[in-house]
Structures are given as structure tokens and as C-alpha cells.
């Protein structure tokens, strides 16, 4: 059943990618693939974490942004190529998602994507994981790590992949990079700062977002690596149309809102996860000591 769901979603993605410059909506895609639109909507959202409408919009705007910095085409031409009926409509949604006008984006001459094409894996091999399954990343993990970055780039506006890849080597060397795999696929990655307690990057494979993997990473940090420290991260501000659900997910995981920030010219907000209470931390510490005694490992 899961393999069939992945197959149908992959078909929908391929159809969208082949028709980005044409009129696209749920009805037309479902009709072209001979699926119920209600069924297609449900499995697409469950598999990718995005609605079909959001995926189309983000992919079109990404390709439009690429044209703005790589071509001499006029803004109205790019708007029409991207499937918008008017320059005004294009400018409005572009500004809402990129936080700047197409003209200014072109002037900066720095491209970054809102959404890259999603490539799905086979159905998950496991349905549950343990905190102990999370390992420190090694240089051999970099390509798979970056593949997951591509899949989850919607969570990190303004991310420069070349700069990020260079920084990743340092995270790995400092043992500040964690990875979780299901067979050969990287399904969760986290980069953090031991000094500040800040999560600099947390990404979960879209097909595994319902598996509480994010909570496992937080437990790994809170119990083993940042014991007793406040954990923080930054994400979208409330009401940001570019947010595909990250803000809501962090609130669900127990993070509280803090100050508003601007990072790389983009409006964000810091979220904080307080240390566990004394009873929780004492229990975690004693459990860790007892595990060390029983296994002969010194911590």
C-alpha cells in the first residue's frame, strides 16, 4: 500500500514538473492521472508535507526567481511563463514568498530556491525508531545529507547550498552533526552548536514526518549532548505565507516564541525549548549512569 502511495505521488510530481508552464490545478492533475482528486490530495499531502497547490506555487516561483537572475527576460514575460495571468498578480505572490519584489531580487543577483523538485524513495523500511539509532555524521554521509537538504529546503529561506556544504564539513569534524538513516536513506539530520545550544539545521524527510523523528533528535540533544541547556532555533514569523508548517510543528514539540530577528535579510523568530525539569533530568542522568555500568562503558 505504501509503495502504491509513493508511486501515485511520484506520478503527480512528474506531471507537475512537465507542465509547470501550463494551467495546473488539482482537478486537471487528477483527471490526467485518472485518480480521485480527494484521494490524490490526501496522499500527496501525507507523502510530501505539501498540498499540490503549495508545491506548484513554490516550484513556479523558484523557477521564476532563477530566470530573474539568469536571463534578460522582462518581468511580465517571466510572470506569463510562470503561469500567472498578470504582472501584478506575479509581483504580489513573489513578494509574499520571497519578501522582496522581483525587480529587487534581480538587482541582488543572488538566487535561492523556495522549493526544489521532490524525489521520493521507496516506502519506508521501518515505522519506528529509537534515540540510539541517531548517529554522529561522518564525511561519508555528506552526499546523502545534502540530498535531504534539497528535499527540505522549504524550511530554510535564503539557504546557500554551496556555503552550507562547506560549513557541514566543520560541523562533522566538531561532532555537531547528527544523522538518522532508514537503510541507505538519510531521513533525519541535525546540525547544532554545543556552545550556544542552538539548532542550526533540522530536517526530516517528508515521507517520515509523521514518525516523531524530530522528537527523537530533541531527546538526543536534551538527554545526551546539551544536557540541562536551553535549546533554541529560528523559524518563520507568524503569518508568513512561505511557511509550510514548520512554525506549527515547533510549537507542537514544545518550543516557545521569543524575539523577532532578521537573518540574511529575511524576517524570522527565535523559538526556545527549556531544559527538562529536575526530576526528568535526574532520571535521565541516573539511567545514563546505570547503562554505562552495565555495559562497562565510561561516560
Coordinates of N, CA and C in Angstrom, one line a residue, residues 16-100:
X16 N 3.5 17.4 -12.8 CA 3.6 18.9 -12.4 C 4.9 19.4 -13.0
X17 N 6.0 18.7 -12.9 CA 7.3 19.2 -13.4 C 7.2 19.4 -14.9
X18 N 6.5 18.5 -15.6 CA 6.4 18.5 -17.0 C 5.5 19.6 -17.5
X19 N 4.7 20.1 -16.6 CA 3.6 21.1 -17.1 C 3.7 22.4 -16.2
X20 N 4.8 22.7 -15.7 CA 4.9 23.9 -14.8 C 4.4 25.2 -15.6
X21 N 4.6 25.2 -16.9 CA 4.3 26.4 -17.6 C 2.9 26.4 -18.2
X22 N 2.1 25.4 -17.8 CA 0.7 25.3 -18.2 C -0.2 25.5 -17.1
X23 N -1.5 25.6 -17.4 CA -2.5 25.7 -16.3 C -2.5 24.4 -15.5
X24 N -2.4 24.5 -14.2 CA -2.3 23.3 -13.3 C -3.2 23.6 -12.1
X25 N -4.0 22.5 -11.8 CA -4.7 22.6 -10.5 C -5.0 21.1 -10.2
X26 N -5.6 20.9 -9.0 CA -5.8 19.5 -8.5 C -6.8 18.8 -9.5
X27 N -7.8 19.5 -10.0 CA -8.7 18.8 -10.9 C -8.1 18.3 -12.1
X28 N -7.2 19.1 -12.8 CA -6.6 18.8 -14.0 C -5.6 17.7 -13.8
X29 N -4.8 17.7 -12.7 CA -3.8 16.7 -12.5 C -4.5 15.3 -12.2
X30 N -5.5 15.4 -11.3 CA -6.2 14.1 -11.0 C -6.9 13.5 -12.3
X31 N -7.4 14.4 -13.1 CA -8.0 13.9 -14.4 C -7.0 13.3 -15.3
X32 N -5.8 13.9 -15.4 CA -4.8 13.4 -16.3 C -4.2 12.1 -15.8
X33 N -4.2 11.9 -14.5 CA -3.7 10.6 -13.9 C -4.7 9.6 -13.6
X34 N -6.0 10.0 -13.9 CA -7.1 9.0 -13.6 C -7.2 8.6 -12.2
X35 N -7.1 9.6 -11.3 CA -7.3 9.4 -9.8 C -8.3 10.3 -9.3
X36 N -9.0 9.9 -8.2 CA -9.9 10.8 -7.5 C -9.1 12.0 -6.9
X37 N -9.6 13.2 -7.1 CA -8.9 14.4 -6.7 C -8.8 14.4 -5.1
X38 N -9.8 13.8 -4.4 CA -9.8 13.8 -3.0 C -8.7 12.8 -2.5
X39 N -8.6 11.7 -3.2 CA -7.6 10.7 -2.8 C -6.2 11.2 -3.2
X40 N -6.0 11.9 -4.3 CA -4.7 12.4 -4.7 C -4.3 13.5 -3.8
X41 N -5.2 14.4 -3.4 CA -4.9 15.5 -2.4 C -4.4 14.9 -1.1
X42 N -5.1 13.9 -0.6 CA -4.7 13.3 0.7 C -3.4 12.7 0.7
X43 N -3.1 11.8 -0.3 CA -1.8 11.1 -0.3 C -0.7 12.0 -0.7
X44 N -0.9 13.0 -1.5 CA 0.2 13.9 -1.8 C 0.6 14.7 -0.6
X45 N -0.3 15.2 0.2 CA 0.0 16.0 1.4 C 0.7 15.1 2.4
X46 N 0.2 13.9 2.6 CA 0.8 13.0 3.6 C 2.2 12.6 3.2
X47 N 2.5 12.4 1.9 CA 3.8 11.9 1.4 C 4.8 13.0 1.4
X48 N 4.4 14.2 1.0 CA 5.4 15.3 0.7 C 5.4 16.4 1.8
X49 N 4.3 16.4 2.6 CA 4.1 17.5 3.6 C 3.6 18.8 3.0
X50 N 3.3 18.8 1.7 CA 2.8 20.0 1.0 C 1.5 19.6 0.3
X51 N 0.6 20.6 0.1 CA -0.5 20.4 -0.8 C 0.0 20.5 -2.2
X52 N -0.8 20.0 -3.1 CA -0.5 20.2 -4.5 C -0.4 21.6 -4.9
X53 N -1.3 22.4 -4.4 CA -1.3 23.9 -4.7 C 0.0 24.5 -4.3
X54 N 0.4 24.2 -3.0 CA 1.6 24.8 -2.5 C 2.8 24.4 -3.3
X55 N 2.9 23.1 -3.6 CA 4.0 22.6 -4.4 C 4.1 23.3 -5.7
X56 N 3.0 23.4 -6.4 CA 3.0 24.1 -7.7 C 3.5 25.6 -7.6
X57 N 2.9 26.3 -6.6 CA 3.2 27.7 -6.4 C 4.7 27.9 -6.1
X58 N 5.2 27.1 -5.2 CA 6.6 27.2 -4.8 C 7.6 26.8 -5.9
X59 N 7.2 25.8 -6.7 CA 8.1 25.4 -7.8 C 8.1 26.5 -8.9
X60 N 6.9 27.0 -9.2 CA 6.9 28.1 -10.2 C 7.6 29.3 -9.8
X61 N 7.5 29.7 -8.5 CA 8.2 30.9 -8.1 C 9.7 30.7 -8.0
X62 N 10.1 29.5 -7.7 CA 11.5 29.1 -7.7 C 12.1 29.2 -9.1
X63 N 11.4 28.7 -10.1 CA 11.9 28.8 -11.5 C 11.8 30.2 -12.0
X64 N 10.8 31.0 -11.5 CA 10.8 32.4 -11.9 C 12.0 33.2 -11.3
X65 N 12.3 32.9 -10.0 CA 13.4 33.6 -9.4 C 14.7 33.2 -10.1
X66 N 14.8 32.0 -10.6 CA 16.0 31.6 -11.3 C 16.1 32.4 -12.6
X67 N 15.0 32.6 -13.3 CA 15.0 33.4 -14.6 C 15.4 34.8 -14.3
X68 N 14.9 35.4 -13.2 CA 15.2 36.8 -12.8 C 16.7 37.0 -12.8
X69 N 17.5 36.1 -12.3 CA 18.9 36.3 -12.1 C 19.8 35.7 -13.2
X70 N 19.2 34.9 -14.1 CA 20.0 34.2 -15.1 C 19.6 34.6 -16.5
X71 N 18.5 35.5 -16.7 CA 18.1 35.8 -18.0 C 17.8 37.3 -18.1
X72 N 17.6 37.8 -19.3 CA 17.3 39.2 -19.5 C 15.8 39.3 -19.8
X73 N 15.0 38.3 -19.6 CA 13.6 38.4 -19.9 C 12.9 39.4 -19.0
X74 N 11.9 40.1 -19.5 CA 11.2 41.1 -18.7 C 10.4 40.4 -17.6
X75 N 10.0 41.2 -16.6 CA 9.2 40.6 -15.5 C 7.9 40.2 -16.0
X76 N 7.3 40.9 -16.9 CA 6.0 40.4 -17.4 C 6.1 39.1 -18.2
X77 N 7.2 39.0 -18.9 CA 7.4 37.7 -19.6 C 7.6 36.5 -18.7
X78 N 8.4 36.8 -17.6 CA 8.6 35.8 -16.6 C 7.3 35.4 -15.9
X79 N 6.5 36.4 -15.6 CA 5.2 36.2 -15.0 C 4.3 35.3 -15.8
X80 N 4.3 35.5 -17.1 CA 3.4 34.7 -18.0 C 4.0 33.3 -18.2
X81 N 5.3 33.2 -18.3 CA 6.0 31.9 -18.4 C 5.7 31.1 -17.2
X82 N 5.6 31.7 -16.0 CA 5.4 31.1 -14.7 C 3.9 30.7 -14.5
X83 N 3.1 31.0 -15.4 CA 1.7 30.7 -15.3 C 0.8 31.7 -14.6
X84 N 1.3 32.9 -14.5 CA 0.5 34.0 -13.9 C -0.2 34.8 -15.0
X85 N -1.4 35.3 -14.8 CA -2.1 36.0 -15.8 C -1.8 37.4 -15.9
X86 N -1.1 38.0 -14.9 CA -0.8 39.4 -14.9 C 0.5 39.6 -14.2
X87 N 1.2 40.7 -14.5 CA 2.4 41.0 -13.8 C 2.1 41.4 -12.3
X88 N 1.0 42.0 -12.1 CA 0.6 42.4 -10.8 C 0.4 41.2 -9.9
X89 N -0.3 40.2 -10.4 CA -0.5 39.0 -9.6 C 0.8 38.3 -9.3
X90 N 1.7 38.3 -10.2 CA 3.0 37.7 -10.0 C 3.8 38.4 -9.0
X91 N 3.9 39.8 -9.1 CA 4.6 40.6 -8.1 C 4.1 40.4 -6.7
X92 N 2.7 40.3 -6.6 CA 2.1 40.2 -5.3 C 2.5 38.9 -4.6
X93 N 2.4 37.7 -5.3 CA 2.8 36.5 -4.6 C 4.3 36.3 -4.5
X94 N 5.1 36.9 -5.4 CA 6.5 36.8 -5.3 C 7.0 37.5 -4.0
X95 N 6.4 38.7 -3.8 CA 6.8 39.5 -2.6 C 6.4 38.8 -1.4
X96 N 5.2 38.2 -1.4 CA 4.7 37.5 -0.2 C 5.6 36.3 0.2
X97 N 6.2 35.6 -0.8 CA 7.0 34.4 -0.6 C 8.5 34.7 -0.4
X98 N 9.0 35.7 -1.2 CA 10.4 36.0 -1.2 C 10.8 37.2 -0.4
X99 N 9.8 38.0 0.1 CA 9.9 39.1 0.9 C 10.6 40.3 0.2
X100 N 10.5 40.3 -1.1 CA 11.1 41.4 -1.9 C 10.4 41.4 -3.2

